[in-house]
mmCIF file of C-alpha atoms (C1' of nucleotides) in Angstrom:
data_model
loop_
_atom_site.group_PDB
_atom_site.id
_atom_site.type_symbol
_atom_site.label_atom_id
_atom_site.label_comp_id
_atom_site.label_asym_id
_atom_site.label_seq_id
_atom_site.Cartn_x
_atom_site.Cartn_y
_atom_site.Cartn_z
ATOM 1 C CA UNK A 47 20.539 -17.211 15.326
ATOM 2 C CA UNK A 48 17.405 -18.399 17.155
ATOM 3 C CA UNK A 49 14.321 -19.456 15.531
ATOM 4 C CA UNK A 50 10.932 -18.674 16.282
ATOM 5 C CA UNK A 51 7.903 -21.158 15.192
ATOM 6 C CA UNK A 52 4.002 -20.803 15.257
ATOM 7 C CA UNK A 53 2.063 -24.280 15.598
ATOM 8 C CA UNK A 54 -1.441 -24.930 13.647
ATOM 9 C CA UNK A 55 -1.360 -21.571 11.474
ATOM 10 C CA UNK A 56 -4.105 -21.454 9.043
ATOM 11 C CA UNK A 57 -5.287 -19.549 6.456
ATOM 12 C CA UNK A 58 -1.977 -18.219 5.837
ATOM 13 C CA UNK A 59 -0.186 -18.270 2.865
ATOM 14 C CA UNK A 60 3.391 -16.425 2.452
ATOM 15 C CA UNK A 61 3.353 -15.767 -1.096
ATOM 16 C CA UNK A 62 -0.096 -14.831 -1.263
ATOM 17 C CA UNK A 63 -0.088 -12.394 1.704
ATOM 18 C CA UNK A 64 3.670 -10.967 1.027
ATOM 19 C CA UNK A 65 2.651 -10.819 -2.472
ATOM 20 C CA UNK A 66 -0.633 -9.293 -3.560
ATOM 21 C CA UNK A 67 0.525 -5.570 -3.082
ATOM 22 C CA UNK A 68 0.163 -4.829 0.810
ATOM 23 C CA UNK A 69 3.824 -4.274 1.349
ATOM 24 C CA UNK A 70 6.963 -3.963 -0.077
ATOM 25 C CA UNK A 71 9.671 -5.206 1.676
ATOM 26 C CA UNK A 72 9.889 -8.724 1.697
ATOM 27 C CA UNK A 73 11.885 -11.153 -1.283
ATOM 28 C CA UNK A 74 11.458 -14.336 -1.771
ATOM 29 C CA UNK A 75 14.563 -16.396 -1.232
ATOM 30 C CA UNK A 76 12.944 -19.415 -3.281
ATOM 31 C CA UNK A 77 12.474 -23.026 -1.701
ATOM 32 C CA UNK A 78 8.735 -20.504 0.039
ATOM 33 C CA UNK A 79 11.116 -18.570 2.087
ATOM 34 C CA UNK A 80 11.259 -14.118 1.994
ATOM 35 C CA UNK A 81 13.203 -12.359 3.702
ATOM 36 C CA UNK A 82 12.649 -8.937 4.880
ATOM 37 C CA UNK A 83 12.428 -6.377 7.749
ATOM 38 C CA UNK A 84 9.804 -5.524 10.295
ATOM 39 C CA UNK A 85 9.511 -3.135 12.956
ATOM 40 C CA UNK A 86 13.572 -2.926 12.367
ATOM 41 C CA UNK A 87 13.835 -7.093 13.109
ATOM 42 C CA UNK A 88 15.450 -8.604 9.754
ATOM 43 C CA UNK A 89 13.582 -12.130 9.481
ATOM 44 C CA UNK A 90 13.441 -14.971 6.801
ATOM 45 C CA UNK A 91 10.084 -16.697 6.913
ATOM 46 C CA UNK A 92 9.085 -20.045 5.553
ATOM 47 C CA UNK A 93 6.306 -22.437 6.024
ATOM 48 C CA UNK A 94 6.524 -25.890 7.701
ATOM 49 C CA UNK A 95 3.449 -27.728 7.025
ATOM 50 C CA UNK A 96 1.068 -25.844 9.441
ATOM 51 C CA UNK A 97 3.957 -24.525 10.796
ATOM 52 C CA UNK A 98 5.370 -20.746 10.253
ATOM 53 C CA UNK A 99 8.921 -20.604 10.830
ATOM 54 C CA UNK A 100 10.207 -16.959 11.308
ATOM 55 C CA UNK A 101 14.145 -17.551 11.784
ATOM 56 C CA UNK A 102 16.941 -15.004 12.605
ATOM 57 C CA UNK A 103 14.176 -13.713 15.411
ATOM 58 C CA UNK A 104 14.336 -13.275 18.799
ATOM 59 C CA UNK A 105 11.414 -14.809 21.530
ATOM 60 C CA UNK A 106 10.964 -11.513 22.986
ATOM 61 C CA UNK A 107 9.547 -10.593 19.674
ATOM 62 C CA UNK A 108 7.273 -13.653 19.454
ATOM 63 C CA UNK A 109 4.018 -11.540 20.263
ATOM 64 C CA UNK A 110 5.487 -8.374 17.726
ATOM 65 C CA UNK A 111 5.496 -11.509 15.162
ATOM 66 C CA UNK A 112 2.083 -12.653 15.846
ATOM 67 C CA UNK A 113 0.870 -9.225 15.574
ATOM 68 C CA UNK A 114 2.397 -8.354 12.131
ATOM 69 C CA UNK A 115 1.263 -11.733 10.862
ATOM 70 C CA UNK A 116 -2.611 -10.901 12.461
ATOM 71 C CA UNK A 117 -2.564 -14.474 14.057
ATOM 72 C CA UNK A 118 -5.030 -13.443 16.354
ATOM 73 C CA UNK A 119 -8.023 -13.086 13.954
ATOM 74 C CA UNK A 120 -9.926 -15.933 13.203
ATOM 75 C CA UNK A 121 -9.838 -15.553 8.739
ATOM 76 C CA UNK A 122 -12.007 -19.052 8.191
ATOM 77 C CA UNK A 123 -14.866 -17.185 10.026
ATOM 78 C CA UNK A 124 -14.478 -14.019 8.598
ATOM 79 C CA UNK A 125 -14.026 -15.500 4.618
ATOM 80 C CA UNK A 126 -16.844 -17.537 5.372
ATOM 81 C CA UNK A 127 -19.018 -14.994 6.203
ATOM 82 C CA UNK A 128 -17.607 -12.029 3.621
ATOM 83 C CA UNK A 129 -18.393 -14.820 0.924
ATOM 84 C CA UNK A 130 -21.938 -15.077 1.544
ATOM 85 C CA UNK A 131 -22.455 -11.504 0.670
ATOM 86 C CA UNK A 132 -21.434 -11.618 -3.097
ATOM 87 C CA UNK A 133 -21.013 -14.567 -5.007
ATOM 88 C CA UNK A 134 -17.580 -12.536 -6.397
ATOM 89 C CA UNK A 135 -16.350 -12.279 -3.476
ATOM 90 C CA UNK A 136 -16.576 -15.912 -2.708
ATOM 91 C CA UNK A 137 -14.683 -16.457 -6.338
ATOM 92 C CA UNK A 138 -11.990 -14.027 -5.239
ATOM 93 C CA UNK A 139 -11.432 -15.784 -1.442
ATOM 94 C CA UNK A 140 -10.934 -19.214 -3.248
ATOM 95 C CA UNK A 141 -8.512 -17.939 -5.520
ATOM 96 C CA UNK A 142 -6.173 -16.536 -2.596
ATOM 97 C CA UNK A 143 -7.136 -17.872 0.662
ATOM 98 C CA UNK A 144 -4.257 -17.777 2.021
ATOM 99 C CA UNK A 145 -4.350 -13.755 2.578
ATOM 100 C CA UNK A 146 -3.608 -11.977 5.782
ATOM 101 C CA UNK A 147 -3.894 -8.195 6.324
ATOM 102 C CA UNK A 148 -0.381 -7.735 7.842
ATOM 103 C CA UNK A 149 -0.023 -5.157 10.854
ATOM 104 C CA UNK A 150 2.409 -2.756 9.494
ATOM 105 C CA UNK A 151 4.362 0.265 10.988
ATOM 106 C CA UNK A 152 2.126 2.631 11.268
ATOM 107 C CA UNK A 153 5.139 5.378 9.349
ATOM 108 C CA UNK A 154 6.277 2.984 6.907
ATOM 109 C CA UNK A 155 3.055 2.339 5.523
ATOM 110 C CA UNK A 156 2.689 5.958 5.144
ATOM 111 C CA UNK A 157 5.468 6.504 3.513
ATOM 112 C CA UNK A 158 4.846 3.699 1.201
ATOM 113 C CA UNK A 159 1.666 4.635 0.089
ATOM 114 C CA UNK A 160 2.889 8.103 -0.358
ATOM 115 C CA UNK A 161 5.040 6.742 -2.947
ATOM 116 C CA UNK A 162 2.530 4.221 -4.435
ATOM 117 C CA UNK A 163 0.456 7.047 -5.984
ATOM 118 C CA UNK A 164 0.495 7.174 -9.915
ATOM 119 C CA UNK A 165 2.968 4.631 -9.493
ATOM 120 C CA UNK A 166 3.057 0.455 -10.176
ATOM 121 C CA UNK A 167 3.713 -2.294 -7.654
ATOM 122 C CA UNK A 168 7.533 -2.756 -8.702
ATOM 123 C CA UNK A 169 8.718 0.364 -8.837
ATOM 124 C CA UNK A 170 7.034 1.220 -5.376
ATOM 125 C CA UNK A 171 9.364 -1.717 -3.734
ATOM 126 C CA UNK A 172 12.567 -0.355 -5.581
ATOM 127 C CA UNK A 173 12.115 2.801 -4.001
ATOM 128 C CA UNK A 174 11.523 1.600 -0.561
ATOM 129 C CA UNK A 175 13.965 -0.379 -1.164
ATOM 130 C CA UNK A 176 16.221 2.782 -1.816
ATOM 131 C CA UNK A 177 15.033 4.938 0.852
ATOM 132 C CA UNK A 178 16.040 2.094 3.274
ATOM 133 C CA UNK A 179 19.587 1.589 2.130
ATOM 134 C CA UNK A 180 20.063 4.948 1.755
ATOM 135 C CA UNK A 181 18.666 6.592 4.974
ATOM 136 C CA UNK A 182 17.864 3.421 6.992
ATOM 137 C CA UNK A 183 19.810 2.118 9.872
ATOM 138 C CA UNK A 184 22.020 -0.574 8.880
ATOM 139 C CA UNK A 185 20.530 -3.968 11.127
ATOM 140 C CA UNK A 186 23.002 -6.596 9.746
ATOM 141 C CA UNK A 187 25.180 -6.730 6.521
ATOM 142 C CA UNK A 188 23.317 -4.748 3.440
ATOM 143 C CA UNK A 189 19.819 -4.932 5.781
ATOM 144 C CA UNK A 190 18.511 -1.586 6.631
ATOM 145 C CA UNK A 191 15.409 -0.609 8.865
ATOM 146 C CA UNK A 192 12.683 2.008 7.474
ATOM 147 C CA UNK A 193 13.840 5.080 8.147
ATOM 148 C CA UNK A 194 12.889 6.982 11.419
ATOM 149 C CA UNK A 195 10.219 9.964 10.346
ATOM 150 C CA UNK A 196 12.838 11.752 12.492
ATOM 151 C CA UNK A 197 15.697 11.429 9.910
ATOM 152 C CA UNK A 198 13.645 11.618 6.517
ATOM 153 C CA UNK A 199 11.898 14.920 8.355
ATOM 154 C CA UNK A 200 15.386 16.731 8.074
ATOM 155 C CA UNK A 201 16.099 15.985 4.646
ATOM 156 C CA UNK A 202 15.557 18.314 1.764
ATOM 157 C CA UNK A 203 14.167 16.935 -1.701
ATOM 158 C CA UNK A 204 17.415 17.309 -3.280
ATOM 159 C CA UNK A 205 18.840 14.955 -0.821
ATOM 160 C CA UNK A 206 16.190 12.445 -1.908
ATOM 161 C CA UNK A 207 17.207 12.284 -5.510
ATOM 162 C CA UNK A 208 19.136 8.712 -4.926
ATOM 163 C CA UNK A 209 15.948 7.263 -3.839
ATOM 164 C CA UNK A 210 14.207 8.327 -7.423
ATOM 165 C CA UNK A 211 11.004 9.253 -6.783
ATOM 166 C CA UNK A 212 10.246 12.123 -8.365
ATOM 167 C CA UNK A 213 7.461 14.435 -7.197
ATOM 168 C CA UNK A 214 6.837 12.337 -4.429
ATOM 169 C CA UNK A 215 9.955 13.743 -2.351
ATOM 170 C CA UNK A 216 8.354 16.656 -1.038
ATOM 171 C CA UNK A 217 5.630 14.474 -0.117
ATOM 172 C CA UNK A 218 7.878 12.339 1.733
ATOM 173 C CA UNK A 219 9.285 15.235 3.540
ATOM 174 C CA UNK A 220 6.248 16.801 4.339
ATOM 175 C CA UNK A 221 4.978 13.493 5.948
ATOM 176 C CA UNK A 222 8.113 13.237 8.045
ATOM 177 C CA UNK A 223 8.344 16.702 9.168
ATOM 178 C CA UNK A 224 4.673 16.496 10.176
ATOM 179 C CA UNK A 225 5.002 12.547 12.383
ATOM 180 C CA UNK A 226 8.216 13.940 13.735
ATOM 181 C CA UNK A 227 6.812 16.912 15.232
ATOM 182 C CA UNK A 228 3.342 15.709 16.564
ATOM 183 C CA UNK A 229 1.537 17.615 14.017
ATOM 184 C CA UNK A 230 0.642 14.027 13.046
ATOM 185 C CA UNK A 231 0.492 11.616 15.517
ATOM 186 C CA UNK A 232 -0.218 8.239 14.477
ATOM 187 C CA UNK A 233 -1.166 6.119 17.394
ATOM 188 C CA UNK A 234 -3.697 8.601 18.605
ATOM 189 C CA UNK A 235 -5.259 8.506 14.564
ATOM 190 C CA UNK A 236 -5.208 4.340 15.509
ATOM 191 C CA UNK A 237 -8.083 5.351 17.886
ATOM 192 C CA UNK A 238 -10.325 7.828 16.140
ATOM 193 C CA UNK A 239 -13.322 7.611 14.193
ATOM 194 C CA UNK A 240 -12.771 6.819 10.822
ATOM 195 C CA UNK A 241 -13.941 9.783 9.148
ATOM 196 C CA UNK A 242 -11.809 11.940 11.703
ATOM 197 C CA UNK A 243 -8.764 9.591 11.376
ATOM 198 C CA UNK A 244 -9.057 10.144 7.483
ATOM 199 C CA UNK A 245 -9.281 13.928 7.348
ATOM 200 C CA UNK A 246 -5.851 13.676 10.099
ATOM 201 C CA UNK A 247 -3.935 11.872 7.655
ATOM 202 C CA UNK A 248 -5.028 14.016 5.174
ATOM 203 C CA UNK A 249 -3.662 17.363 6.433
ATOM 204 C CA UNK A 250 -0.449 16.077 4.857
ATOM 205 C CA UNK A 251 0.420 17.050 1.860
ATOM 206 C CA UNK A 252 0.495 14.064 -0.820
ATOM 207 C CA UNK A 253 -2.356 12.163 0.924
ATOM 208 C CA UNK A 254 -5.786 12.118 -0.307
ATOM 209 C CA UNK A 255 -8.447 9.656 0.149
ATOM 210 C CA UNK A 256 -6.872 6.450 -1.213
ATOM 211 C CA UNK A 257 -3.520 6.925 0.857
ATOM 212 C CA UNK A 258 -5.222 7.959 3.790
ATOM 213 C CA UNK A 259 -7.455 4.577 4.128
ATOM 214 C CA UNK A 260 -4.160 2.285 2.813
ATOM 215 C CA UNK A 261 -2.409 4.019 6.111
ATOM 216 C CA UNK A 262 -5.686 3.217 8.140
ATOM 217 C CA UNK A 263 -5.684 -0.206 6.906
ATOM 218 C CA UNK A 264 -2.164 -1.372 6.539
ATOM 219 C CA UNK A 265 -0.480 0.610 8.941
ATOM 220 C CA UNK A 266 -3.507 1.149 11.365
ATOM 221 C CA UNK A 267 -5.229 -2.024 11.044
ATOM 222 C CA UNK A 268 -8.789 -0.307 10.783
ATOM 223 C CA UNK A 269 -10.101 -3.558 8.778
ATOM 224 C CA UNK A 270 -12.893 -1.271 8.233
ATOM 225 C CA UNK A 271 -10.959 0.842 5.148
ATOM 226 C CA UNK A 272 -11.668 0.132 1.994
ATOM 227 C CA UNK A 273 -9.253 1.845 -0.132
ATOM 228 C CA UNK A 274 -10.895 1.973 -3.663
ATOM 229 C CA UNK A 275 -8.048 2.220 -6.662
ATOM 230 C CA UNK A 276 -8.571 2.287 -10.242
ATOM 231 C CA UNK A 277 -8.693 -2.125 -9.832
ATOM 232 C CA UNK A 278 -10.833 -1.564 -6.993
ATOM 233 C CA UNK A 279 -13.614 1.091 -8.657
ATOM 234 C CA UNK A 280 -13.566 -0.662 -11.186
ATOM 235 C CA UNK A 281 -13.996 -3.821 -9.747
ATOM 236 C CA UNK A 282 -17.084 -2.444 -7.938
ATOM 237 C CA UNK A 283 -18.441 -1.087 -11.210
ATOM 238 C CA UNK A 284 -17.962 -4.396 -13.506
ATOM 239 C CA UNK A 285 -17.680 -7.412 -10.565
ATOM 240 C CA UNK A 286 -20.124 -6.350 -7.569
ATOM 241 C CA UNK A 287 -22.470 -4.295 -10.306
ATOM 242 C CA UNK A 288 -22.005 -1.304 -8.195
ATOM 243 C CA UNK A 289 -22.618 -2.421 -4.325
ATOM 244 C CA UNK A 290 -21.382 -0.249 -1.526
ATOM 245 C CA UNK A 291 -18.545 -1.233 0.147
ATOM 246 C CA UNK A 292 -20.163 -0.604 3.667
ATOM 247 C CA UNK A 293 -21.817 -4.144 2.193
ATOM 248 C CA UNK A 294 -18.719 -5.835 3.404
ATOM 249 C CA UNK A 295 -19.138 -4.617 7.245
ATOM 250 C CA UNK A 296 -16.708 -4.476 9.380
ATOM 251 C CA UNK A 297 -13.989 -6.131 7.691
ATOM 252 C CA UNK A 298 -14.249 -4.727 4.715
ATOM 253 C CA UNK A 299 -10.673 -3.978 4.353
ATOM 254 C CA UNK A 300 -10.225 -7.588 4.184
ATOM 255 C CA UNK A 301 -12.739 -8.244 1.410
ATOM 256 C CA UNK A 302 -10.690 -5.592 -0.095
ATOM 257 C CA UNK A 303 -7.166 -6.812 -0.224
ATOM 258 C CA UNK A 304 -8.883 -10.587 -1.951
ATOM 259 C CA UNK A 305 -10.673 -8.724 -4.225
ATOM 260 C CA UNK A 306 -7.758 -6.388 -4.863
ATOM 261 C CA UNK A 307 -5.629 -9.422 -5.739
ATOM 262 C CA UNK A 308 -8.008 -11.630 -7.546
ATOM 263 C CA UNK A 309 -8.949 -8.340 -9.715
ATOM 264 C CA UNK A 310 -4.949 -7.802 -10.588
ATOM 265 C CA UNK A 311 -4.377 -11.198 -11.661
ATOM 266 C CA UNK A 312 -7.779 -11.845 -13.964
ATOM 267 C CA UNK A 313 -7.315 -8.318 -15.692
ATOM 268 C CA UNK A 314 -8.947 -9.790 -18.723
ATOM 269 C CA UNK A 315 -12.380 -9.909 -16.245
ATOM 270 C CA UNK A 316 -12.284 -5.865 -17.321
ATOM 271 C "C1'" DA B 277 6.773 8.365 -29.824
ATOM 272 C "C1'" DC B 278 3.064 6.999 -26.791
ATOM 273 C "C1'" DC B 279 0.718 5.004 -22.737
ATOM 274 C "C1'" DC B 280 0.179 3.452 -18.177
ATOM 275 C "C1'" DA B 281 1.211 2.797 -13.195
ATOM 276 C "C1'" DG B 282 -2.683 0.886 -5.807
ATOM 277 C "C1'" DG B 283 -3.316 9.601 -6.879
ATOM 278 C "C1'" DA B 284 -3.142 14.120 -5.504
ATOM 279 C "C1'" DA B 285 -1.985 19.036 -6.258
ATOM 280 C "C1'" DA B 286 -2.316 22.797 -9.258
ATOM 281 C "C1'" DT B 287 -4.623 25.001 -12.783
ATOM 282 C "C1'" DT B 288 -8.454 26.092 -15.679
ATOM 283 C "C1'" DC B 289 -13.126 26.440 -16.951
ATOM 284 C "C1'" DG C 276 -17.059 24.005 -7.494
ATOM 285 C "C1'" DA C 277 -16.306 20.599 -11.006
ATOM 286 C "C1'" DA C 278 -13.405 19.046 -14.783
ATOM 287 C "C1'" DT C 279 -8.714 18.838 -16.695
ATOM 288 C "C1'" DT C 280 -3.653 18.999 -16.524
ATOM 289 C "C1'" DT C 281 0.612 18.239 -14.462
ATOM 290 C "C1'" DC C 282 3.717 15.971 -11.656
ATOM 291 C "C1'" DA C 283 9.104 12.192 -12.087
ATOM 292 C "C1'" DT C 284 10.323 7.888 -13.355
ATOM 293 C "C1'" DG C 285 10.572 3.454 -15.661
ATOM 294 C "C1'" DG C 286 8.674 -0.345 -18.402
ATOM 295 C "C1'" DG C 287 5.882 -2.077 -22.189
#
DNA sequence: ACCCAGGAAATTC
DNA sequence: GAATTTCATGGG
C-alpha cells in the first residue's frame, strides 16, 4: 500500500489535534501513529520530523488529505495573533500548539455531535465506533466507513439498540431522514450566513445551539463558531472574566478548540 | 445509592 | 416565556 507524505508541516501535532475532543475516530497505534477513517479512506498517520506520513493512502487523495488536516491555513499567524487578545488564551496556545481544526464530513460530524450531548468524550467514540461496524460499509478487514445518511435514514430506533445510545436514536434517525431527503442539505448550509446556517441545522430534531455550531465548525469549517459547553461557559465566566467570544474574530472557532482543551486538562483552574 | 458526562426536548410553573 | 425535569447509558 502506497504512502503519502507532506514536507515542512508545522504547527501540527497528531495527538494533540486527534485528541482534544474534535473527533472520534482515530486510535493511536503507539510508536505517534492512529489509525482511523476519513471520508471512507482507512489511513494510519504518523509524524516524521516535519514530515506527516499518511500511509495506506492513495495520491489521488493527496489534496482530500490536505484538506482534512487544514494544511492550507497558516496556524503560527493566526495563534500569534488570537494570543494577543487575552493573556489566557496565549497560556492555552502554549500548552497545545500543535492543534488543527480538522475538516470533517460534513454528516459524520453531525451525527457525532448528535450523540455527544449529555454524554462524555469516551463513550461518544464507542458509539461511533458502533454505528460504524454495525451499519458502515466494510473498507478493509474490521474497518468500516461512517454510515451513508441514506442507510441510517431507513432505520428505526429499535434497530439502533446495538449501537447503545439511548435517547439519542431517534435523533439519529431524524438527522438522517432529514440529509437524505434534502430537507437538510449540508453543502448549501457550508455557504450561508451563520445565523441562517444555525437555525437550518436546527430544524432537526436533537440539535440545539451547541450541536448546531460543532456541525458548523467541525463538519463545516465555519472557524467562526464558537460552540460554548459547560468547559467552555465556564471557561468564559472564570478564565476570560466574561469577554465575548466575537473578541476572538474570525477564527474564533480556533481559539475555541485550545481553550476547550487546555480548560479539560487543568480542571482544577475551576 | 448517587452524580456526572462537549444538551435538548418535554413538562411545569 | 422562563425555569425545571427527563431522557439512556456507563463510569467514578
Amino acid at each position: 500500500m502506497s504512502e503519502l507524505t507532506f514536507e515542512r508541516i508545522s504547527d501540527l501535532s497528531l495527538r494533540e489535534t486527534l485528541d482534544c475532543g474534535q473527533c472520534f475516530r482515530w486510535r493511536e497505534q503507539g510508536g505517534g501513529s492512529f489509525s482511523g477513517v476519513v471520508r471512507g479512506r482507512a489511513a494510519t498517520v504518523r509524524m516524521d520530523g516535519d514530515s506527516l506520513v499518511i500511509s495506506g493512502a492513495k495520491e489521488a487523495d493527496r489534496a482530500m488529505w490536505a484538506d482534512y488536516f487544514d494544511l492550507g491555513l497558516d496556524y503560527a499567524k493566526i495563534k500569534d495573533e488570537l494570543s494577543r487578545v487575552h493573556p489566557v488564551m496565549a497560556d492555552a496556545v502554549r500548552y497545545a500548539p500543535g492543534i488543527r481544526i480538522l475538516n470533517q464530513e460534513p454528516f459524520e460530524a453531525l451525527i457525532s455531535f448528535i450523540i455527544s450531548q449529555n454524554n462524555n468524550i469516551k463513550r461518544i467514540a464507542g458509539i461511533v465506533h458502533r454505528l460504524c461496524g454495525s451499519f458502515g460499509g466494510e473498507i478493509a478487514d474490521g474497518v468500516y466507513a461512517f454510515p451513508t445518511a441514506e442507510r441510517l435514514a431507513a432505520l428505526s430506533p429499535d434497530d439502533l439498540e446495538p449501537v447503545r445510545a439511548g435517547f439519542r436514536h431517534r435523533y439519529i434517525i431524524d438527522a438522517a431522514q432529514k440529509v437524505a431527503d434534502g430537507t437538510v442539505d449540508l453543502e448549501a448550509i457550508r455557504a450561508l450566513p451563520y445565523d441562517e446556517a444555525r437555525t437550518a441545522l436546527m430544524q432537526i430534531t436533537g440539535v440545539g445551539v451547541k450541536v448546531a455550531d460543532c456541525v458548523l465548525l467541525y463538519g463545516l469549517h465555519r472557524l467562526d463558531g464558537f460552540p460554548l459547553d459547560v468547559w467552555m461557559k465556564r471557561a468564559m465566566v472564570v478564565l476570560f472574566d466574561g469577554m465575548s467570544p466575537r473578541a476572538f474574530g474570525e477564527y474564533a472557532g480556533i481559539a475555541q478548540q485550545y481553550i476547550f482543551h487546555y480548560s479539560r486538562m487543568h480542571p482544577e483552574l475551576f
